């Protein structure tokens, strides 16, 4: 759901993302008015769009400023979309396994992505422009990488102040990350595990 609650994004195993206009809600009378509607379908490569995802899209979320929609996929990429045009602005490539989860920091342009092999990667998506090739693919390295989970990642979250991240895996392990320390190069391990 976008910050203004005027757009809803969904993702699918058919490699696509959809933007929806939710129905209007009358807070005073607590009544839903009208119907929601699908506004845009952003298709993947299996539908002939070469810059879209080529495998199932596992998660999507809006950036806090509402300008971009970010998606994670089984094709091991994270894509940053301009949801107004449906075009891919950037593709982040670094994972070696399916992407299972991601989280966007509410303040500092930090994106955290997690994969089936237990790796957590952090990207500074607030940097514009990120170094890209001719097709918009970011070939640079993430800010930091951690592969200390021994099972597939199931969930990632970023604290409301953007200082901490939490990762959880399929075996029940939970780690808390302090991004300021990691970004400053003071280590790559979890603060709490």
mmCIF file of C-alpha atoms in Angstrom:
data_model
loop_
_atom_site.group_PDB
_atom_site.id
_atom_site.type_symbol
_atom_site.label_atom_id
_atom_site.label_comp_id
_atom_site.label_asym_id
_atom_site.label_seq_id
_atom_site.Cartn_x
_atom_site.Cartn_y
_atom_site.Cartn_z
ATOM 1 C CA UNK A 1 0.000 0.000 0.000
ATOM 2 C CA UNK A 2 1.396 3.419 -0.908
ATOM 3 C CA UNK A 3 2.009 6.035 1.803
ATOM 4 C CA UNK A 4 -1.073 7.988 0.716
ATOM 5 C CA UNK A 5 -3.134 4.758 0.646
ATOM 6 C CA UNK A 6 -4.248 5.576 -2.900
ATOM 7 C CA UNK A 7 -2.455 2.660 -4.600
ATOM 8 C CA UNK A 8 -2.139 -1.011 -3.785
ATOM 9 C CA UNK A 9 0.497 -3.203 -5.450
ATOM 10 C CA UNK A 10 0.352 -6.978 -5.869
ATOM 11 C CA UNK A 11 2.771 -9.487 -7.359
ATOM 12 C CA UNK A 12 2.291 -12.855 -8.967
ATOM 13 C CA UNK A 13 3.950 -16.073 -10.041
ATOM 14 C CA UNK A 14 3.201 -15.097 -13.673
ATOM 15 C CA UNK A 15 6.128 -12.609 -13.449
ATOM 16 C CA UNK A 16 3.850 -9.571 -13.228
ATOM 17 C CA UNK A 17 2.982 -6.784 -10.825
ATOM 18 C CA UNK A 18 -0.366 -5.029 -10.703
ATOM 19 C CA UNK A 19 -1.334 -1.619 -9.409
ATOM 20 C CA UNK A 20 -4.806 -1.240 -7.967
ATOM 21 C CA UNK A 21 -6.938 1.669 -6.913
ATOM 22 C CA UNK A 22 -8.519 0.557 -3.648
ATOM 23 C CA UNK A 23 -12.190 1.330 -3.056
ATOM 24 C CA UNK A 24 -12.951 4.568 -1.250
ATOM 25 C CA UNK A 25 -13.591 4.299 2.450
ATOM 26 C CA UNK A 26 -15.814 6.715 4.316
ATOM 27 C CA UNK A 27 -14.253 6.957 7.791
ATOM 28 C CA UNK A 28 -17.156 8.899 9.281
ATOM 29 C CA UNK A 29 -19.737 6.293 8.317
ATOM 30 C CA UNK A 30 -17.347 3.333 8.197
ATOM 31 C CA UNK A 31 -18.545 2.322 4.764
ATOM 32 C CA UNK A 32 -16.674 1.174 1.661
ATOM 33 C CA UNK A 33 -17.856 3.158 -1.362
ATOM 34 C CA UNK A 34 -17.382 1.904 -4.900
ATOM 35 C CA UNK A 35 -15.094 -0.803 -6.164
ATOM 36 C CA UNK A 36 -11.364 -1.054 -6.512
ATOM 37 C CA UNK A 37 -9.886 -1.362 -9.982
ATOM 38 C CA UNK A 38 -6.711 -2.662 -11.615
ATOM 39 C CA UNK A 39 -4.939 0.372 -13.095
ATOM 40 C CA UNK A 40 -1.755 -1.125 -14.562
ATOM 41 C CA UNK A 41 -0.157 -4.499 -15.212
ATOM 42 C CA UNK A 42 3.650 -4.486 -15.315
ATOM 43 C CA UNK A 43 4.586 -7.649 -17.132
ATOM 44 C CA UNK A 44 7.607 -9.870 -16.972
ATOM 45 C CA UNK A 45 9.827 -11.342 -19.650
ATOM 46 C CA UNK A 46 7.575 -14.354 -20.211
ATOM 47 C CA UNK A 47 5.060 -11.866 -21.664
ATOM 48 C CA UNK A 48 7.631 -10.400 -24.072
ATOM 49 C CA UNK A 49 8.882 -7.530 -21.906
ATOM 50 C CA UNK A 50 12.648 -8.029 -21.849
ATOM 51 C CA UNK A 51 13.325 -5.859 -18.789
ATOM 52 C CA UNK A 52 10.645 -7.412 -16.561
ATOM 53 C CA UNK A 53 11.114 -10.386 -14.243
ATOM 54 C CA UNK A 54 11.658 -13.823 -15.776
ATOM 55 C CA UNK A 55 10.427 -15.835 -12.763
ATOM 56 C CA UNK A 56 7.746 -15.483 -10.087
ATOM 57 C CA UNK A 57 7.637 -12.138 -8.286
ATOM 58 C CA UNK A 58 7.777 -12.909 -4.570
ATOM 59 C CA UNK A 59 7.349 -9.494 -2.967
ATOM 60 C CA UNK A 60 6.764 -5.843 -3.829
ATOM 61 C CA UNK A 61 6.647 -2.566 -1.943
ATOM 62 C CA UNK A 62 6.548 1.153 -2.620
ATOM 63 C CA UNK A 63 9.452 3.400 -1.710
ATOM 64 C CA UNK A 64 8.539 5.755 1.140
ATOM 65 C CA UNK A 65 8.450 8.748 -1.223
ATOM 66 C CA UNK A 66 5.916 6.905 -3.402
ATOM 67 C CA UNK A 67 7.961 7.462 -6.560
ATOM 68 C CA UNK A 68 9.030 3.858 -7.170
ATOM 69 C CA UNK A 69 7.755 0.330 -6.756
ATOM 70 C CA UNK A 70 10.351 -2.296 -5.827
ATOM 71 C CA UNK A 71 9.973 -5.990 -6.592
ATOM 72 C CA UNK A 72 11.902 -9.140 -5.665
ATOM 73 C CA UNK A 73 11.793 -12.314 -7.718
ATOM 74 C CA UNK A 74 12.772 -15.946 -8.011
ATOM 75 C CA UNK A 75 14.949 -14.783 -10.945
ATOM 76 C CA UNK A 76 17.426 -13.545 -8.240
ATOM 77 C CA UNK A 77 16.937 -9.848 -9.082
ATOM 78 C CA UNK A 78 15.419 -6.822 -7.426
ATOM 79 C CA UNK A 79 13.792 -4.365 -9.814
ATOM 80 C CA UNK A 80 12.963 -0.719 -9.213
ATOM 81 C CA UNK A 81 9.973 0.372 -11.302
ATOM 82 C CA UNK A 82 8.527 3.744 -12.186
ATOM 83 C CA UNK A 83 4.950 2.788 -11.349
ATOM 84 C CA UNK A 84 3.560 5.740 -13.319
ATOM 85 C CA UNK A 85 5.012 4.451 -16.611
ATOM 86 C CA UNK A 86 5.362 0.739 -15.817
ATOM 87 C CA UNK A 87 9.024 0.836 -16.869
ATOM 88 C CA UNK A 88 11.927 -0.760 -15.006
ATOM 89 C CA UNK A 89 14.341 1.975 -13.879
ATOM 90 C CA UNK A 90 16.996 -0.300 -12.338
ATOM 91 C CA UNK A 91 17.762 -3.969 -11.856
ATOM 92 C CA UNK A 92 19.883 -4.971 -8.856
ATOM 93 C CA UNK A 93 21.922 -8.120 -9.460
ATOM 94 C CA UNK A 94 23.912 -9.816 -6.689
ATOM 95 C CA UNK A 95 21.935 -12.715 -5.227
ATOM 96 C CA UNK A 96 22.752 -16.270 -6.196
ATOM 97 C CA UNK A 97 19.433 -17.827 -5.111
ATOM 98 C CA UNK A 98 15.715 -17.029 -5.258
ATOM 99 C CA UNK A 99 14.702 -13.848 -3.505
ATOM 100 C CA UNK A 100 12.295 -14.672 -0.715
ATOM 101 C CA UNK A 101 11.883 -11.305 1.027
ATOM 102 C CA UNK A 102 12.843 -7.655 1.089
ATOM 103 C CA UNK A 103 12.259 -4.515 3.139
ATOM 104 C CA UNK A 104 12.628 -0.809 2.433
ATOM 105 C CA UNK A 105 13.788 1.637 5.085
ATOM 106 C CA UNK A 106 11.288 4.425 5.704
ATOM 107 C CA UNK A 107 13.955 7.165 5.731
ATOM 108 C CA UNK A 108 17.396 6.569 4.312
ATOM 109 C CA UNK A 109 17.034 4.896 0.911
ATOM 110 C CA UNK A 110 18.149 1.534 2.243
ATOM 111 C CA UNK A 111 16.784 -1.643 0.678
ATOM 112 C CA UNK A 112 17.448 -5.032 2.277
ATOM 113 C CA UNK A 113 16.907 -8.231 0.283
ATOM 114 C CA UNK A 114 17.059 -11.847 1.397
ATOM 115 C CA UNK A 115 17.290 -15.106 -0.482
ATOM 116 C CA UNK A 116 16.737 -18.838 -0.333
ATOM 117 C CA UNK A 117 20.433 -19.459 0.419
ATOM 118 C CA UNK A 118 20.261 -17.420 3.668
ATOM 119 C CA UNK A 119 22.088 -14.365 2.315
ATOM 120 C CA UNK A 120 21.056 -10.822 3.277
ATOM 121 C CA UNK A 121 22.128 -7.951 1.032
ATOM 122 C CA UNK A 122 21.737 -4.229 1.584
ATOM 123 C CA UNK A 123 21.492 -1.605 -1.175
ATOM 124 C CA UNK A 124 21.540 2.188 -1.071
ATOM 125 C CA UNK A 125 18.729 2.934 -3.518
ATOM 126 C CA UNK A 126 18.712 6.593 -2.509
ATOM 127 C CA UNK A 127 21.898 7.138 -4.537
ATOM 128 C CA UNK A 128 20.957 8.498 -7.929
ATOM 129 C CA UNK A 129 22.216 7.490 -10.302
ATOM 130 C CA UNK A 130 23.454 4.092 -9.276
ATOM 131 C CA UNK A 131 26.131 2.769 -11.646
ATOM 132 C CA UNK A 132 24.228 0.971 -14.411
ATOM 133 C CA UNK A 133 24.970 -0.597 -17.767
ATOM 134 C CA UNK A 134 23.089 0.290 -20.988
ATOM 135 C CA UNK A 135 20.059 -1.798 -20.008
ATOM 136 C CA UNK A 136 19.706 -0.206 -16.560
ATOM 137 C CA UNK A 137 21.202 -3.179 -14.709
ATOM 138 C CA UNK A 138 23.154 -2.218 -11.597
ATOM 139 C CA UNK A 139 26.362 -4.233 -11.620
ATOM 140 C CA UNK A 140 27.834 -2.691 -8.485
ATOM 141 C CA UNK A 141 28.138 -4.412 -5.174
ATOM 142 C CA UNK A 142 25.610 -4.060 -2.376
ATOM 143 C CA UNK A 143 26.605 -2.001 0.671
ATOM 144 C CA UNK A 144 27.041 -5.192 2.691
ATOM 145 C CA UNK A 145 26.361 -8.888 2.410
ATOM 146 C CA UNK A 146 25.749 -11.367 5.179
ATOM 147 C CA UNK A 147 25.351 -15.095 4.614
ATOM 148 C CA UNK A 148 25.215 -16.217 8.236
ATOM 149 C CA UNK A 149 21.706 -17.666 8.086
ATOM 150 C CA UNK A 150 21.861 -21.410 7.563
ATOM 151 C CA UNK A 151 18.330 -21.683 6.149
ATOM 152 C CA UNK A 152 16.234 -19.794 3.593
ATOM 153 C CA UNK A 153 15.214 -16.319 4.709
ATOM 154 C CA UNK A 154 11.521 -15.938 5.372
ATOM 155 C CA UNK A 155 11.151 -12.340 6.520
ATOM 156 C CA UNK A 156 12.994 -9.033 6.663
ATOM 157 C CA UNK A 157 11.928 -5.833 8.401
ATOM 158 C CA UNK A 158 13.437 -2.393 8.973
ATOM 159 C CA UNK A 159 12.743 -0.364 12.120
ATOM 160 C CA UNK A 160 10.671 2.811 11.800
ATOM 161 C CA UNK A 161 13.743 4.982 12.387
ATOM 162 C CA UNK A 162 15.749 3.079 9.742
ATOM 163 C CA UNK A 163 18.559 2.160 12.156
ATOM 164 C CA UNK A 164 17.910 -1.553 12.641
ATOM 165 C CA UNK A 165 16.951 -4.510 10.496
ATOM 166 C CA UNK A 166 15.619 -7.906 11.465
ATOM 167 C CA UNK A 167 16.019 -11.120 9.480
ATOM 168 C CA UNK A 168 14.291 -14.437 10.183
ATOM 169 C CA UNK A 169 14.928 -17.785 8.544
ATOM 170 C CA UNK A 170 13.003 -21.025 8.032
ATOM 171 C CA UNK A 171 14.689 -22.697 11.042
ATOM 172 C CA UNK A 172 13.486 -20.000 13.453
ATOM 173 C CA UNK A 173 16.731 -18.034 13.719
ATOM 174 C CA UNK A 174 16.252 -14.295 14.166
ATOM 175 C CA UNK A 175 18.977 -11.654 13.773
ATOM 176 C CA UNK A 176 18.956 -7.940 14.513
ATOM 177 C CA UNK A 177 21.205 -5.705 12.398
ATOM 178 C CA UNK A 178 22.472 -2.201 13.215
ATOM 179 C CA UNK A 179 22.743 -0.502 9.810
ATOM 180 C CA UNK A 180 24.843 2.463 10.922
ATOM 181 C CA UNK A 181 27.577 0.136 12.158
ATOM 182 C CA UNK A 182 27.406 -2.064 9.075
ATOM 183 C CA UNK A 183 27.403 0.887 6.677
ATOM 184 C CA UNK A 184 30.438 2.370 8.397
ATOM 185 C CA UNK A 185 32.407 -0.817 7.746
ATOM 186 C CA UNK A 186 32.690 -1.938 11.358
ATOM 187 C CA UNK A 187 31.727 -5.492 10.613
ATOM 188 C CA UNK A 188 29.250 -7.685 8.842
ATOM 189 C CA UNK A 189 27.721 -9.732 11.614
ATOM 190 C CA UNK A 190 24.462 -9.496 13.444
ATOM 191 C CA UNK A 191 24.171 -7.309 16.523
ATOM 192 C CA UNK A 192 21.976 -9.975 18.150
ATOM 193 C CA UNK A 193 21.401 -13.520 17.016
#
